[in-house]
Amino acid sequence: MQFYRHGLSSADAKGIAEVLDTPFLTSGAVGKKVEAQIAEFFGQPYALLVNSWTNGALAVLLALDLKPGDEVIIPAQTFIATANMVELIGAKPVFADVDPHTLLLTPEGAARAVTPRTRACIPVHMYGLMCDMAGLRAALPAHVTLIEDCAHCFEGTRDGAPPGKHAEVAIFSFYATKNVTCGEGGAIILKDEKLFSALQQTRLHGMSAIAADRFKSGQYRHWDMARLGVKANLPDLLAALLPNQIATIRERLPARTALVERYRAELANLPIRLQQLPDNCVSAHHLFPIHVKPATRDAAIAALNAAGIPVTVNYRSVPTLTYYREKYGYTPASFPVSHEWGEGEITLPLWPGMPDEDQTKIIETLKATVVPLCG
Ligand SMILES: *Cc1c(COP(=O)(O)O)cnc(C)c1O
């Protein structure tokens, strides 16, 4: 049984073959077309491709001129990348606990974490469910930059609004298991022209022109470096895998939704907790998490694995991982909701095209071996 399988096929190889016929394999015309497609998809003035969410976030934090001592509010329940890039530039991730039902950062939770040093906040759309972005924008001071972590949510909406609507910046991941993927990659959408100009530089060493533009006229042009940047540009070889996936992503959501609805119907009324999905949200259903009593979680994983079912854990609470715990002195009691969820969470296989009989086997194994453990 597979935990996940991408939906790319030989049809997608055509785009790569076309890039192989061009002189430069790195960022160029294909990426620019995909950036225009992404900007249009989200109704945003600007989109920039990057080689990962992680490097995209680094480029954004550098473009915002975040400094040591600045604080960034981050949900305790997320993947480590969200906090790590803040830490890497020397700023301080200030964790906030999440809602016990939705597992999302709330406007109230974010507002409580604000101090005079708060510069930004990075809400995370966990498992595909969007945070209350309008509420977060209203709850935070206007000078606090909202950066959406959309690694789990490309095609989801809340109150009909897609990612990027209420935030200054939104960052996507096209990592191997994400709903839109090119193996490794990502994108940033934004509204502000000044921040866009800064990002064009911080995405590529702080240089004033990318290679394709430097060679365009046939005459060598000098470049300058006015600020510090990273190497975060996406090569056209990978960008070529994106246009068809983006054009069809909304058509593929019903397959994920149907799998999730079957899981939820079969697992209702068992001693298993599920993420609550508010009616005003369309989840991108990136992952399907369940939660069992923490004391039984590892035995439950062993029972699933013994039946040939691959699972993952998304995520153990970030502040309780060794680095953050030792540096900042957090305990499980610091962010109890995130900690409890992270100690009992199990992510089940979910991907469009997943065979029905795989899902049947997962549900039957849960009922036969995991539920008795939880009793
Ligand atoms: C995958 C993921 C990231 C990191 O994405 P990369 O493209 O691998 O850097 C960040 N945040 C969340 C919530 C993720 O799941």
mmCIF file of C-alpha atoms and ligand atoms in Angstrom:
data_model
loop_
_atom_site.group_PDB
_atom_site.id
_atom_site.type_symbol
_atom_site.label_atom_id
_atom_site.label_comp_id
_atom_site.label_asym_id
_atom_site.label_seq_id
_atom_site.Cartn_x
_atom_site.Cartn_y
_atom_site.Cartn_z
ATOM 1 C CA MET A 1 0.000 0.000 0.000
ATOM 2 C CA GLN A 2 1.188 3.549 -0.778
ATOM 3 C CA PHE A 3 0.969 6.450 1.695
ATOM 4 C CA TYR A 4 0.920 8.843 -1.239
ATOM 5 C CA ARG A 5 1.426 8.869 -4.984
ATOM 6 C CA HIS A 6 1.709 11.945 -7.225
ATOM 7 C CA GLY A 7 -0.651 12.354 -10.170
ATOM 8 C CA LEU A 8 1.953 13.280 -12.797
ATOM 9 C CA SER A 9 2.121 11.259 -15.997
ATOM 10 C CA SER A 10 4.108 11.060 -19.214
ATOM 11 C CA ALA A 11 1.997 13.964 -20.554
ATOM 12 C CA ASP A 12 3.853 16.193 -18.089
ATOM 13 C CA ALA A 13 7.179 15.057 -19.568
ATOM 14 C CA LYS A 14 6.411 17.113 -22.701
ATOM 15 C CA GLY A 15 6.952 20.363 -20.825
ATOM 16 C CA ILE A 16 10.322 19.150 -19.589
ATOM 17 C CA ALA A 17 11.343 18.135 -23.126
ATOM 18 C CA GLU A 18 10.551 21.667 -24.305
ATOM 19 C CA VAL A 19 12.785 23.150 -21.620
ATOM 20 C CA LEU A 20 15.608 20.807 -22.704
ATOM 21 C CA ASP A 21 15.489 22.509 -26.119
ATOM 22 C CA THR A 22 16.255 25.931 -24.587
ATOM 23 C CA PRO A 23 19.768 27.187 -23.799
ATOM 24 C CA PHE A 24 19.251 27.713 -20.050
ATOM 25 C CA LEU A 25 17.586 25.075 -17.901
ATOM 26 C CA THR A 26 17.108 27.378 -14.937
ATOM 27 C CA SER A 27 14.617 30.214 -14.283
ATOM 28 C CA GLY A 28 13.353 31.777 -17.522
ATOM 29 C CA ALA A 29 10.325 32.037 -19.800
ATOM 30 C CA VAL A 30 8.473 28.960 -18.514
ATOM 31 C CA GLY A 31 8.656 30.129 -14.899
ATOM 32 C CA LYS A 32 7.408 33.591 -15.869
ATOM 33 C CA LYS A 33 4.359 32.029 -17.558
ATOM 34 C CA VAL A 34 3.624 29.885 -14.508
ATOM 35 C CA GLU A 35 3.985 32.950 -12.258
ATOM 36 C CA ALA A 36 1.360 34.754 -14.366
ATOM 37 C CA GLN A 37 -0.904 31.682 -14.140
ATOM 38 C CA ILE A 38 -0.582 31.558 -10.331
ATOM 39 C CA ALA A 39 -1.184 35.312 -9.963
ATOM 40 C CA GLU A 40 -4.367 34.941 -12.044
ATOM 41 C CA PHE A 41 -5.534 31.827 -10.157
ATOM 42 C CA PHE A 42 -5.460 33.762 -6.862
ATOM 43 C CA GLY A 43 -6.435 37.182 -8.289
ATOM 44 C CA GLN A 44 -3.155 38.692 -7.065
ATOM 45 C CA PRO A 45 -0.941 41.277 -8.784
ATOM 46 C CA TYR A 46 2.296 39.358 -8.176
ATOM 47 C CA ALA A 47 3.510 35.759 -7.974
ATOM 48 C CA LEU A 48 7.072 34.463 -7.726
ATOM 49 C CA LEU A 49 8.204 30.855 -8.039
ATOM 50 C CA VAL A 50 10.739 29.561 -5.500
ATOM 51 C CA ASN A 51 12.604 26.283 -5.060
ATOM 52 C CA SER A 52 10.862 25.443 -1.758
ATOM 53 C CA TRP A 53 8.434 26.936 0.763
ATOM 54 C CA THR A 54 11.372 27.098 3.143
ATOM 55 C CA ASN A 55 13.641 29.162 0.886
ATOM 56 C CA GLY A 56 10.646 31.274 -0.153
ATOM 57 C CA ALA A 57 9.987 32.111 3.493
ATOM 58 C CA LEU A 58 13.632 33.020 3.972
ATOM 59 C CA ALA A 59 13.471 35.349 0.950
ATOM 60 C CA VAL A 60 10.282 36.948 2.340
ATOM 61 C CA LEU A 61 11.736 37.503 5.834
ATOM 62 C CA LEU A 62 14.875 39.054 4.275
ATOM 63 C CA ALA A 63 12.751 41.252 1.987
ATOM 64 C CA LEU A 64 10.811 42.448 5.061
ATOM 65 C CA ASP A 65 14.154 43.347 6.728
ATOM 66 C CA LEU A 66 13.417 41.312 9.843
ATOM 67 C CA LYS A 67 16.157 41.760 12.417
ATOM 68 C CA PRO A 68 17.372 39.952 15.546
ATOM 69 C CA GLY A 69 15.000 40.858 18.363
ATOM 70 C CA ASP A 70 11.978 41.050 16.055
ATOM 71 C CA GLU A 71 9.188 38.605 16.895
ATOM 72 C CA VAL A 72 7.055 36.470 14.605
ATOM 73 C CA ILE A 73 3.875 34.762 15.860
ATOM 74 C CA ILE A 74 3.629 31.103 14.812
ATOM 75 C CA PRO A 75 1.172 28.335 15.736
ATOM 76 C CA ALA A 76 2.737 25.662 17.966
ATOM 77 C CA GLN A 77 1.063 23.011 15.788
ATOM 78 C CA THR A 78 2.797 23.070 12.377
ATOM 79 C CA PHE A 79 5.753 21.669 10.438
ATOM 80 C CA ILE A 80 9.113 22.865 11.795
ATOM 81 C CA ALA A 81 9.911 24.849 8.609
ATOM 82 C CA THR A 82 7.419 27.550 9.649
ATOM 83 C CA ALA A 83 9.417 28.379 12.785
ATOM 84 C CA ASN A 84 12.907 27.418 11.597
ATOM 85 C CA MET A 85 13.296 30.215 9.025
ATOM 86 C CA VAL A 86 12.388 32.843 11.627
ATOM 87 C CA GLU A 87 14.955 31.311 13.960
ATOM 88 C CA LEU A 88 17.582 31.126 11.189
ATOM 89 C CA ILE A 89 17.547 34.874 10.509
ATOM 90 C CA GLY A 90 17.911 35.532 14.243
ATOM 91 C CA ALA A 91 14.364 36.720 14.904
ATOM 92 C CA LYS A 92 12.239 35.054 17.584
ATOM 93 C CA PRO A 93 9.377 32.667 16.853
ATOM 94 C CA VAL A 94 6.670 33.386 19.424
ATOM 95 C CA PHE A 95 4.431 30.338 19.573
ATOM 96 C CA ALA A 96 0.685 30.474 20.140
ATOM 97 C CA ASP A 97 -1.462 27.451 20.961
ATOM 98 C CA VAL A 98 -4.105 26.312 18.467
ATOM 99 C CA ASP A 99 -7.846 25.747 18.652
ATOM 100 C CA PRO A 100 -8.588 22.228 19.992
ATOM 101 C CA HIS A 101 -11.297 21.592 17.366
ATOM 102 C CA THR A 102 -9.817 23.011 14.153
ATOM 103 C CA LEU A 103 -6.085 22.823 15.128
ATOM 104 C CA LEU A 104 -5.699 26.326 13.675
ATOM 105 C CA LEU A 105 -4.186 29.537 15.023
ATOM 106 C CA THR A 106 -7.112 31.761 16.065
ATOM 107 C CA PRO A 107 -7.402 35.570 15.945
ATOM 108 C CA GLU A 108 -7.666 35.604 19.783
ATOM 109 C CA GLY A 109 -4.620 33.344 20.199
ATOM 110 C CA ALA A 110 -2.543 35.462 17.809
ATOM 111 C CA ALA A 111 -3.661 38.747 19.454
ATOM 112 C CA ARG A 112 -2.591 37.441 22.880
ATOM 113 C CA ALA A 113 0.938 36.815 21.552
ATOM 114 C CA VAL A 114 1.457 40.389 20.275
ATOM 115 C CA THR A 115 4.208 42.470 21.923
ATOM 116 C CA PRO A 116 5.824 45.796 20.890
ATOM 117 C CA ARG A 117 8.423 43.689 18.995
ATOM 118 C CA THR A 118 5.943 41.735 16.846
ATOM 119 C CA ARG A 119 6.717 42.235 13.151
ATOM 120 C CA ALA A 120 4.896 39.356 11.470
ATOM 121 C CA CYS A 121 2.550 36.412 11.981
ATOM 122 C CA ILE A 122 2.582 33.137 10.003
ATOM 123 C CA PRO A 123 -0.774 31.313 10.316
ATOM 124 C CA VAL A 124 -0.804 27.756 8.921
ATOM 125 C CA HIS A 125 -3.763 26.227 7.034
ATOM 126 C CA MET A 126 -3.419 22.842 8.748
ATOM 127 C CA TYR A 127 -4.283 19.777 6.649
ATOM 128 C CA GLY A 128 -5.895 22.068 4.020
ATOM 129 C CA LEU A 129 -8.322 23.941 6.317
ATOM 130 C CA MET A 130 -7.940 27.704 6.075
ATOM 131 C CA CYS A 131 -7.440 29.891 9.142
ATOM 132 C CA ASP A 132 -9.800 32.817 9.733
ATOM 133 C CA MET A 133 -7.628 35.226 7.775
ATOM 134 C CA ALA A 134 -10.120 38.127 7.862
ATOM 135 C CA GLY A 135 -10.347 37.679 11.642
ATOM 136 C CA LEU A 136 -6.552 37.506 11.999
ATOM 137 C CA ARG A 137 -6.091 40.662 9.929
ATOM 138 C CA ALA A 138 -8.634 42.482 12.102
ATOM 139 C CA ALA A 139 -7.132 41.157 15.366
ATOM 140 C CA LEU A 140 -3.510 42.117 14.624
ATOM 141 C CA PRO A 141 -2.027 45.642 14.438
ATOM 142 C CA ALA A 142 -1.809 46.953 10.853
ATOM 143 C CA HIS A 143 2.027 47.031 10.926
ATOM 144 C CA VAL A 144 2.214 43.261 11.611
ATOM 145 C CA THR A 145 2.786 41.524 8.258
ATOM 146 C CA LEU A 146 0.556 38.478 7.761
ATOM 147 C CA ILE A 147 2.341 35.676 5.905
ATOM 148 C CA GLU A 148 0.087 32.680 5.157
ATOM 149 C CA ASP A 149 1.683 29.237 5.284
ATOM 150 C CA CYS A 150 -0.292 27.671 2.421
ATOM 151 C CA ALA A 151 1.832 24.505 2.150
ATOM 152 C CA HIS A 152 -1.347 22.462 2.799
ATOM 153 C CA CYS A 153 -3.817 24.648 0.960
ATOM 154 C CA PHE A 154 -3.676 25.641 -2.694
ATOM 155 C CA GLU A 155 -7.284 25.033 -3.730
ATOM 156 C CA GLY A 156 -9.139 25.596 -0.435
ATOM 157 C CA THR A 157 -11.275 28.627 0.452
ATOM 158 C CA ARG A 158 -12.878 30.241 3.516
ATOM 159 C CA ASP A 159 -16.085 32.258 3.087
ATOM 160 C CA GLY A 160 -15.393 31.894 -0.644
ATOM 161 C CA ALA A 161 -11.995 33.642 -0.336
ATOM 162 C CA PRO A 162 -8.807 31.891 -1.479
ATOM 163 C CA PRO A 163 -5.377 32.171 0.196
ATOM 164 C CA GLY A 164 -3.787 35.607 -0.186
ATOM 165 C CA LYS A 165 -7.025 37.602 -0.011
ATOM 166 C CA HIS A 166 -6.559 38.991 3.522
ATOM 167 C CA ALA A 167 -2.770 38.666 3.967
ATOM 168 C CA GLU A 168 0.172 40.685 2.715
ATOM 169 C CA VAL A 169 1.985 37.516 1.559
ATOM 170 C CA ALA A 170 1.088 33.842 1.056
ATOM 171 C CA ILE A 171 3.624 31.061 0.475
ATOM 172 C CA PHE A 172 2.922 27.669 -1.159
ATOM 173 C CA SER A 173 4.957 24.459 -1.251
ATOM 174 C CA PHE A 174 5.273 22.183 -4.280
ATOM 175 C CA TYR A 175 7.180 19.527 -2.297
ATOM 176 C CA ALA A 176 6.770 15.886 -3.421
ATOM 177 C CA THR A 177 3.662 15.069 -1.340
ATOM 178 C CA LYS A 178 1.778 18.371 -1.649
ATOM 179 C CA ASN A 179 -1.455 18.726 -3.673
ATOM 180 C CA VAL A 180 0.447 20.581 -6.420
ATOM 181 C CA THR A 181 3.980 19.272 -6.809
ATOM 182 C CA CYS A 182 7.129 19.426 -8.899
ATOM 183 C CA GLY A 183 9.232 17.382 -6.460
ATOM 184 C CA GLU A 184 10.696 20.432 -4.743
ATOM 185 C CA GLY A 185 9.339 23.940 -5.266
ATOM 186 C CA GLY A 186 7.017 26.661 -4.083
ATOM 187 C CA ALA A 187 5.453 30.027 -4.863
ATOM 188 C CA ILE A 188 4.831 33.369 -3.198
ATOM 189 C CA ILE A 189 1.833 35.595 -3.953
ATOM 190 C CA LEU A 190 1.632 39.220 -2.853
ATOM 191 C CA LYS A 191 0.090 42.623 -3.508
ATOM 192 C CA ASP A 192 2.738 45.211 -2.661
ATOM 193 C CA GLU A 193 5.002 46.410 -5.482
ATOM 194 C CA LYS A 194 7.874 47.456 -3.188
ATOM 195 C CA LEU A 195 7.921 44.091 -1.432
ATOM 196 C CA PHE A 196 7.781 42.388 -4.838
ATOM 197 C CA SER A 197 10.877 44.296 -6.022
ATOM 198 C CA ALA A 198 12.718 43.410 -2.823
ATOM 199 C CA LEU A 199 11.703 39.752 -3.161
ATOM 200 C CA GLN A 200 12.937 39.536 -6.745
ATOM 201 C CA GLN A 201 16.352 40.321 -5.275
ATOM 202 C CA THR A 202 16.275 38.328 -2.024
ATOM 203 C CA ARG A 203 15.170 35.290 -4.080
ATOM 204 C CA LEU A 204 18.508 35.342 -5.923
ATOM 205 C CA HIS A 205 21.531 36.407 -3.858
ATOM 206 C CA GLY A 206 20.266 40.012 -3.750
ATOM 207 C CA MET A 207 21.334 40.411 -7.407
ATOM 208 C CA SER A 208 19.763 43.128 -9.526
ATOM 209 C CA ALA A 209 18.977 40.879 -12.554
ATOM 210 C CA ILE A 210 18.434 37.138 -13.107
ATOM 211 C CA ALA A 211 20.705 35.289 -15.565
ATOM 212 C CA ALA A 212 18.080 35.042 -18.337
ATOM 213 C CA ASP A 213 17.570 38.834 -18.241
ATOM 214 C CA ARG A 214 21.276 39.543 -18.035
ATOM 215 C CA PHE A 215 21.920 37.733 -21.326
ATOM 216 C CA LYS A 216 18.744 38.804 -23.138
ATOM 217 C CA SER A 217 20.124 41.673 -25.209
ATOM 218 C CA GLY A 218 23.159 39.722 -26.405
ATOM 219 C CA GLN A 219 25.324 42.307 -24.662
ATOM 220 C CA TYR A 220 26.814 41.762 -21.264
ATOM 221 C CA ARG A 221 25.206 43.876 -18.543
ATOM 222 C CA HIS A 222 26.733 44.425 -15.130
ATOM 223 C CA TRP A 223 24.705 43.472 -12.105
ATOM 224 C CA ASP A 224 24.833 44.943 -8.634
ATOM 225 C CA MET A 225 24.059 43.594 -5.188
ATOM 226 C CA ALA A 226 22.210 46.075 -2.980
ATOM 227 C CA ARG A 227 20.975 43.674 -0.290
ATOM 228 C CA LEU A 228 21.545 40.179 1.084
ATOM 229 C CA GLY A 229 19.582 37.348 -0.485
ATOM 230 C CA VAL A 230 19.367 33.559 -0.779
ATOM 231 C CA LYS A 231 19.265 31.110 -3.737
ATOM 232 C CA ALA A 232 15.566 30.412 -3.960
ATOM 233 C CA ASN A 233 14.722 30.547 -7.682
ATOM 234 C CA LEU A 234 12.899 27.589 -9.308
ATOM 235 C CA PRO A 235 14.437 26.159 -12.517
ATOM 236 C CA ASP A 236 12.233 26.000 -15.627
ATOM 237 C CA LEU A 237 12.865 22.229 -15.712
ATOM 238 C CA LEU A 238 10.671 21.914 -12.606
ATOM 239 C CA ALA A 239 8.313 24.825 -13.365
ATOM 240 C CA ALA A 240 7.310 22.938 -16.540
ATOM 241 C CA LEU A 241 5.517 20.355 -14.361
ATOM 242 C CA LEU A 242 3.159 22.930 -12.862
ATOM 243 C CA PRO A 243 0.836 24.488 -15.517
ATOM 244 C CA ASN A 244 -1.320 21.424 -16.095
ATOM 245 C CA GLN A 245 -1.618 20.643 -12.389
ATOM 246 C CA ILE A 246 -2.689 24.196 -11.573
ATOM 247 C CA ALA A 247 -5.210 24.235 -14.422
ATOM 248 C CA THR A 248 -6.822 20.997 -13.145
ATOM 249 C CA ILE A 249 -6.379 21.280 -9.360
ATOM 250 C CA ARG A 250 -10.015 22.224 -8.683
ATOM 251 C CA GLU A 251 -11.234 19.253 -10.766
ATOM 252 C CA ARG A 252 -9.130 16.926 -8.637
ATOM 253 C CA LEU A 253 -10.438 18.129 -5.265
ATOM 254 C CA PRO A 254 -13.698 16.074 -5.359
ATOM 255 C CA ALA A 255 -11.628 12.849 -5.365
ATOM 256 C CA ARG A 256 -9.865 13.901 -2.145
ATOM 257 C CA THR A 257 -13.141 15.103 -0.632
ATOM 258 C CA ALA A 258 -14.863 11.775 -1.350
ATOM 259 C CA LEU A 259 -12.060 9.832 0.365
ATOM 260 C CA VAL A 260 -12.195 12.158 3.382
ATOM 261 C CA GLU A 261 -16.001 11.895 3.604
ATOM 262 C CA ARG A 262 -15.793 8.105 3.626
ATOM 263 C CA TYR A 263 -13.127 8.163 6.350
ATOM 264 C CA ARG A 264 -15.182 10.618 8.420
ATOM 265 C CA ALA A 265 -18.427 8.648 8.060
ATOM 266 C CA GLU A 266 -16.765 5.337 8.984
ATOM 267 C CA LEU A 267 -14.779 6.760 11.910
ATOM 268 C CA ALA A 268 -17.606 8.798 13.448
ATOM 269 C CA ASN A 269 -18.685 7.681 16.951
ATOM 270 C CA LEU A 270 -15.416 5.844 17.635
ATOM 271 C CA PRO A 271 -12.889 6.853 20.322
ATOM 272 C CA ILE A 272 -10.939 8.682 17.612
ATOM 273 C CA ARG A 273 -10.816 12.482 17.337
ATOM 274 C CA LEU A 274 -11.069 14.199 13.954
ATOM 275 C CA GLN A 275 -10.337 17.779 12.866
ATOM 276 C CA GLN A 276 -13.526 19.849 12.958
ATOM 277 C CA LEU A 277 -14.311 21.342 9.533
ATOM 278 C CA PRO A 278 -16.393 24.553 9.736
ATOM 279 C CA ASP A 279 -19.203 24.866 7.159
ATOM 280 C CA ASN A 280 -17.839 28.120 5.722
ATOM 281 C CA CYS A 281 -14.602 26.396 4.604
ATOM 282 C CA VAL A 282 -13.687 24.286 1.586
ATOM 283 C CA SER A 283 -10.686 22.271 2.773
ATOM 284 C CA ALA A 284 -7.990 21.321 0.277
ATOM 285 C CA HIS A 285 -7.844 18.000 2.209
ATOM 286 C CA HIS A 286 -4.078 17.772 1.887
ATOM 287 C CA LEU A 287 -3.770 15.260 4.739
ATOM 288 C CA PHE A 288 -6.200 13.118 6.741
ATOM 289 C CA PRO A 289 -5.264 13.237 10.444
ATOM 290 C CA ILE A 290 -6.829 11.203 13.238
ATOM 291 C CA HIS A 291 -6.099 11.490 16.970
ATOM 292 C CA VAL A 292 -6.052 8.634 19.475
ATOM 293 C CA LYS A 293 -5.285 8.618 23.185
ATOM 294 C CA PRO A 294 -1.582 9.636 23.365
ATOM 295 C CA ALA A 295 -0.658 6.629 25.537
ATOM 296 C CA THR A 296 -1.851 4.289 22.745
ATOM 297 C CA ARG A 297 -0.566 6.207 19.706
ATOM 298 C CA ASP A 298 2.675 4.321 19.118
ATOM 299 C CA ALA A 299 0.968 0.936 19.606
ATOM 300 C CA ALA A 300 -1.689 2.056 17.098
ATOM 301 C CA ILE A 301 1.005 2.976 14.560
ATOM 302 C CA ALA A 302 2.681 -0.416 15.098
ATOM 303 C CA ALA A 303 -0.640 -2.209 14.542
ATOM 304 C CA LEU A 304 -1.296 -0.270 11.315
ATOM 305 C CA ASN A 305 2.260 -0.885 10.066
ATOM 306 C CA ALA A 306 1.961 -4.611 10.921
ATOM 307 C CA ALA A 307 -1.114 -4.720 8.646
ATOM 308 C CA GLY A 308 0.957 -3.166 5.831
ATOM 309 C CA ILE A 309 -0.527 0.336 6.222
ATOM 310 C CA PRO A 310 1.984 3.210 5.987
ATOM 311 C CA VAL A 311 1.227 6.240 8.172
ATOM 312 C CA THR A 312 3.014 9.422 9.298
ATOM 313 C CA VAL A 313 2.743 11.860 12.217
ATOM 314 C CA ASN A 314 1.924 15.497 11.420
ATOM 315 C CA TYR A 315 3.086 17.001 13.722
ATOM 316 C CA ARG A 316 4.622 16.658 17.166
ATOM 317 C CA SER A 317 4.278 20.113 18.741
ATOM 318 C CA VAL A 318 7.193 22.282 17.534
ATOM 319 C CA PRO A 319 8.049 23.947 20.908
ATOM 320 C CA THR A 320 8.482 20.513 22.526
ATOM 321 C CA LEU A 321 11.123 19.349 20.027
ATOM 322 C CA THR A 322 14.597 19.310 21.577
ATOM 323 C CA TYR A 323 15.995 22.467 19.910
ATOM 324 C CA TYR A 324 13.105 24.763 20.861
ATOM 325 C CA ARG A 325 12.546 23.122 24.250
ATOM 326 C CA GLU A 326 16.170 23.571 25.271
ATOM 327 C CA LYS A 327 16.607 27.057 23.799
ATOM 328 C CA TYR A 328 13.412 28.603 25.174
ATOM 329 C CA GLY A 329 12.599 26.295 28.117
ATOM 330 C CA TYR A 330 9.165 25.203 26.903
ATOM 331 C CA THR A 331 7.352 22.303 28.574
ATOM 332 C CA PRO A 332 4.327 20.272 27.396
ATOM 333 C CA ALA A 333 2.210 22.624 29.545
ATOM 334 C CA SER A 334 3.352 25.690 27.569
ATOM 335 C CA PHE A 335 1.099 24.858 24.594
ATOM 336 C CA PRO A 336 -1.107 22.032 25.903
ATOM 337 C CA VAL A 337 -3.549 21.732 22.975
ATOM 338 C CA SER A 338 -0.793 21.458 20.385
ATOM 339 C CA HIS A 339 1.177 19.066 22.601
ATOM 340 C CA GLU A 340 -1.767 16.734 23.200
ATOM 341 C CA TRP A 341 -2.696 16.674 19.523
ATOM 342 C CA GLY A 342 0.917 16.039 18.508
ATOM 343 C CA GLU A 343 1.248 13.105 20.919
ATOM 344 C CA GLY A 344 -1.887 11.359 19.614
ATOM 345 C CA GLU A 345 -1.931 12.239 15.907
ATOM 346 C CA ILE A 346 -1.683 9.693 13.089
ATOM 347 C CA THR A 347 -1.959 10.665 9.406
ATOM 348 C CA LEU A 348 -3.680 8.067 7.216
ATOM 349 C CA PRO A 349 -3.015 7.509 3.486
ATOM 350 C CA LEU A 350 -4.911 9.957 1.247
ATOM 351 C CA TRP A 351 -4.366 10.630 -2.448
ATOM 352 C CA PRO A 352 -6.601 10.929 -5.505
ATOM 353 C CA GLY A 353 -6.527 7.530 -7.186
ATOM 354 C CA MET A 354 -6.040 5.644 -3.918
ATOM 355 C CA PRO A 355 -7.725 2.241 -4.417
ATOM 356 C CA ASP A 356 -11.066 1.705 -2.617
ATOM 357 C CA GLU A 357 -9.824 -1.592 -1.224
ATOM 358 C CA ASP A 358 -6.863 0.180 0.410
ATOM 359 C CA GLN A 359 -9.250 2.501 2.206
ATOM 360 C CA THR A 360 -11.480 -0.421 3.220
ATOM 361 C CA LYS A 361 -8.480 -2.198 4.709
ATOM 362 C CA ILE A 362 -7.387 0.925 6.626
ATOM 363 C CA ILE A 363 -10.872 1.432 8.093
ATOM 364 C CA GLU A 364 -11.235 -2.249 9.019
ATOM 365 C CA THR A 365 -7.787 -2.345 10.637
ATOM 366 C CA LEU A 366 -8.577 0.773 12.659
ATOM 367 C CA LYS A 367 -11.827 -0.754 13.927
ATOM 368 C CA ALA A 368 -10.304 -4.168 14.635
ATOM 369 C CA THR A 369 -6.956 -3.214 16.191
ATOM 370 C CA VAL A 370 -6.758 0.495 17.011
ATOM 371 C CA VAL A 371 -10.204 1.087 18.537
ATOM 372 C CA PRO A 372 -9.757 -1.730 21.143
ATOM 373 C CA LEU A 373 -6.464 -0.042 22.200
ATOM 374 C CA CYS A 374 -8.344 3.217 22.805
ATOM 375 C CA GLY A 375 -11.140 1.669 24.870
HETATM 376 C C1 LIG B 1 5.805 21.056 3.615
HETATM 377 C C2 LIG B 1 5.614 22.191 4.550
HETATM 378 C C3 LIG B 1 6.485 23.299 4.578
HETATM 379 C C4 LIG B 1 7.800 23.301 3.864
HETATM 380 O O1 LIG B 1 7.679 23.164 2.491
HETATM 381 P P1 LIG B 1 9.006 22.922 1.603
HETATM 382 O O2 LIG B 1 8.556 23.261 0.209
HETATM 383 O O3 LIG B 1 9.368 21.479 1.760
HETATM 384 O O4 LIG B 1 10.061 23.824 2.101
HETATM 385 C C5 LIG B 1 6.166 24.396 5.358
HETATM 386 N N1 LIG B 1 5.047 24.399 6.122
HETATM 387 C C6 LIG B 1 4.209 23.344 6.166
HETATM 388 C C7 LIG B 1 2.990 23.429 7.027
HETATM 389 C C8 LIG B 1 4.479 22.195 5.405
HETATM 390 O O5 LIG B 1 3.676 21.132 5.478
#
